Amino acid sequence: SPNIALDANRGVINIELAGVKDPERVKKLLQSSANLQFWEVYRIDEIGQGIVAADKALTSYLTNGGDTSTVVDSIAFKAN
């Protein structure tokens, strides 16, 4: 596990990482800027019906030997 210590007198954070094979790569990663990303998420109650409809459509597709008209009709019917 890493050992992290603050040297307040020098304004430096010391990080010790055991088993590092490429110290320069770690140094670059620790000195680089963070990239914060936000992702839109959904609750299961918002997408559950669509997943069930897609599952039924795929089952129908596979059962009927690949007739794509049943897939499109099934998804369109469930979405409305």
C-alpha atoms as a PDB file:
ATOM      1  CA  SER A   1       0.000   0.000   0.000  1.00  0.00           C
ATOM      2  CA  PRO A   2       1.237   3.525  -0.692  1.00  0.00           C
ATOM      3  CA  ASN A   3       2.765   5.700   2.007  1.00  0.00           C
ATOM      4  CA  ILE A   4       1.675   9.340   1.637  1.00  0.00           C
ATOM      5  CA  ALA A   5       3.178  12.100   3.786  1.00  0.00           C
ATOM      6  CA  LEU A   6       2.836  15.883   3.700  1.00  0.00           C
ATOM      7  CA  ASP A   7       5.955  17.984   4.225  1.00  0.00           C
ATOM      8  CA  ALA A   8       4.309  21.272   5.199  1.00  0.00           C
ATOM      9  CA  ASN A   9       7.650  23.099   5.571  1.00  0.00           C
ATOM     10  CA  ARG A  10       8.560  22.485   1.928  1.00  0.00           C
ATOM     11  CA  GLY A  11       4.980  22.370   0.557  1.00  0.00           C
ATOM     12  CA  VAL A  12       5.538  18.889  -0.835  1.00  0.00           C
ATOM     13  CA  ILE A  13       3.571  15.662  -0.725  1.00  0.00           C
ATOM     14  CA  ASN A  14       5.828  12.595  -0.561  1.00  0.00           C
ATOM     15  CA  ILE A  15       4.436   9.371  -1.982  1.00  0.00           C
ATOM     16  CA  GLU A  16       6.183   6.015  -1.607  1.00  0.00           C
ATOM     17  CA  LEU A  17       4.947   3.215  -3.852  1.00  0.00           C
ATOM     18  CA  ALA A  18       6.325  -0.296  -3.396  1.00  0.00           C
ATOM     19  CA  GLY A  19       7.015  -2.428  -6.456  1.00  0.00           C
ATOM     20  CA  VAL A  20       7.050   0.379  -9.029  1.00  0.00           C
ATOM     21  CA  LYS A  21       8.828  -0.772 -12.179  1.00  0.00           C
ATOM     22  CA  ASP A  22       8.712   2.544 -14.071  1.00  0.00           C
ATOM     23  CA  PRO A  23       9.236   5.486 -11.668  1.00  0.00           C
ATOM     24  CA  GLU A  24       9.239   8.086 -14.465  1.00  0.00           C
ATOM     25  CA  ARG A  25       5.788   6.975 -15.647  1.00  0.00           C
ATOM     26  CA  VAL A  26       4.436   7.167 -12.088  1.00  0.00           C
ATOM     27  CA  LYS A  27       5.989  10.602 -11.646  1.00  0.00           C
ATOM     28  CA  LYS A  28       4.323  11.861 -14.849  1.00  0.00           C
ATOM     29  CA  LEU A  29       0.954  10.429 -13.783  1.00  0.00           C
ATOM     30  CA  LEU A  30       1.148  12.009 -10.333  1.00  0.00           C
ATOM     31  CA  GLN A  31       2.180  15.394 -11.748  1.00  0.00           C
ATOM     32  CA  SER A  32      -0.451  15.482 -14.483  1.00  0.00           C
ATOM     33  CA  SER A  33      -3.815  17.201 -14.257  1.00  0.00           C
ATOM     34  CA  ALA A  34      -6.884  15.207 -13.373  1.00  0.00           C
ATOM     35  CA  ASN A  35      -9.649  14.735 -15.926  1.00  0.00           C
ATOM     36  CA  LEU A  36     -12.997  14.774 -14.148  1.00  0.00           C
ATOM     37  CA  GLN A  37     -15.821  13.316 -16.237  1.00  0.00           C
ATOM     38  CA  PHE A  38     -19.549  13.230 -15.566  1.00  0.00           C
ATOM     39  CA  TRP A  39     -21.688  10.435 -16.964  1.00  0.00           C
ATOM     40  CA  GLU A  40     -25.428  10.420 -17.277  1.00  0.00           C
ATOM     41  CA  VAL A  41     -26.850   7.458 -15.393  1.00  0.00           C
ATOM     42  CA  TYR A  42     -30.277   5.869 -15.378  1.00  0.00           C
ATOM     43  CA  ARG A  43     -32.289   4.026 -12.763  1.00  0.00           C
ATOM     44  CA  ILE A  44     -33.504   0.544 -13.644  1.00  0.00           C
ATOM     45  CA  ASP A  45     -37.121   1.708 -13.488  1.00  0.00           C
ATOM     46  CA  GLU A  46     -36.325   4.194 -16.275  1.00  0.00           C
ATOM     47  CA  ILE A  47     -34.847   1.648 -18.693  1.00  0.00           C
ATOM     48  CA  GLY A  48     -36.195  -1.694 -17.450  1.00  0.00           C
ATOM     49  CA  GLN A  49     -39.108  -1.881 -19.888  1.00  0.00           C
ATOM     50  CA  GLY A  50     -36.807  -1.156 -22.828  1.00  0.00           C
ATOM     51  CA  ILE A  51     -34.424  -3.909 -21.760  1.00  0.00           C
ATOM     52  CA  VAL A  52     -37.291  -6.396 -21.426  1.00  0.00           C
ATOM     53  CA  ALA A  53     -38.621  -5.384 -24.856  1.00  0.00           C
ATOM     54  CA  ALA A  54     -35.175  -5.776 -26.429  1.00  0.00           C
ATOM     55  CA  ASP A  55     -34.770  -9.199 -24.811  1.00  0.00           C
ATOM     56  CA  LYS A  56     -38.150 -10.372 -26.119  1.00  0.00           C
ATOM     57  CA  ALA A  57     -37.358  -8.985 -29.581  1.00  0.00           C
ATOM     58  CA  LEU A  58     -34.015 -10.775 -29.666  1.00  0.00           C
ATOM     59  CA  THR A  59     -35.617 -14.012 -28.503  1.00  0.00           C
ATOM     60  CA  SER A  60     -38.237 -13.658 -31.209  1.00  0.00           C
ATOM     61  CA  TYR A  61     -35.556 -12.916 -33.792  1.00  0.00           C
ATOM     62  CA  LEU A  62     -33.539 -15.975 -32.854  1.00  0.00           C
ATOM     63  CA  THR A  63     -36.615 -18.210 -32.628  1.00  0.00           C
ATOM     64  CA  ASN A  64     -38.011 -17.158 -36.016  1.00  0.00           C
ATOM     65  CA  GLY A  65     -34.785 -17.785 -37.895  1.00  0.00           C
ATOM     66  CA  GLY A  66     -33.702 -14.172 -38.215  1.00  0.00           C
ATOM     67  CA  ASP A  67     -36.854 -12.488 -39.544  1.00  0.00           C
ATOM     68  CA  THR A  68     -35.999  -8.834 -38.845  1.00  0.00           C
ATOM     69  CA  SER A  69     -39.589  -7.598 -39.307  1.00  0.00           C
ATOM     70  CA  THR A  70     -40.620  -9.249 -36.026  1.00  0.00           C
ATOM     71  CA  VAL A  71     -37.760  -7.527 -34.210  1.00  0.00           C
ATOM     72  CA  VAL A  72     -38.651  -4.073 -35.511  1.00  0.00           C
ATOM     73  CA  ASP A  73     -42.380  -4.547 -34.892  1.00  0.00           C
ATOM     74  CA  SER A  74     -41.798  -5.870 -31.377  1.00  0.00           C
ATOM     75  CA  ILE A  75     -39.489  -3.027 -30.360  1.00  0.00           C
ATOM     76  CA  ALA A  76     -41.717  -0.347 -31.887  1.00  0.00           C
ATOM     77  CA  PHE A  77     -44.782  -1.793 -30.147  1.00  0.00           C
ATOM     78  CA  LYS A  78     -43.068  -1.992 -26.721  1.00  0.00           C
ATOM     79  CA  ALA A  79     -41.567   1.504 -26.979  1.00  0.00           C
ATOM     80  CA  ASN A  80     -44.982   3.124 -27.463  1.00  0.00           C
END
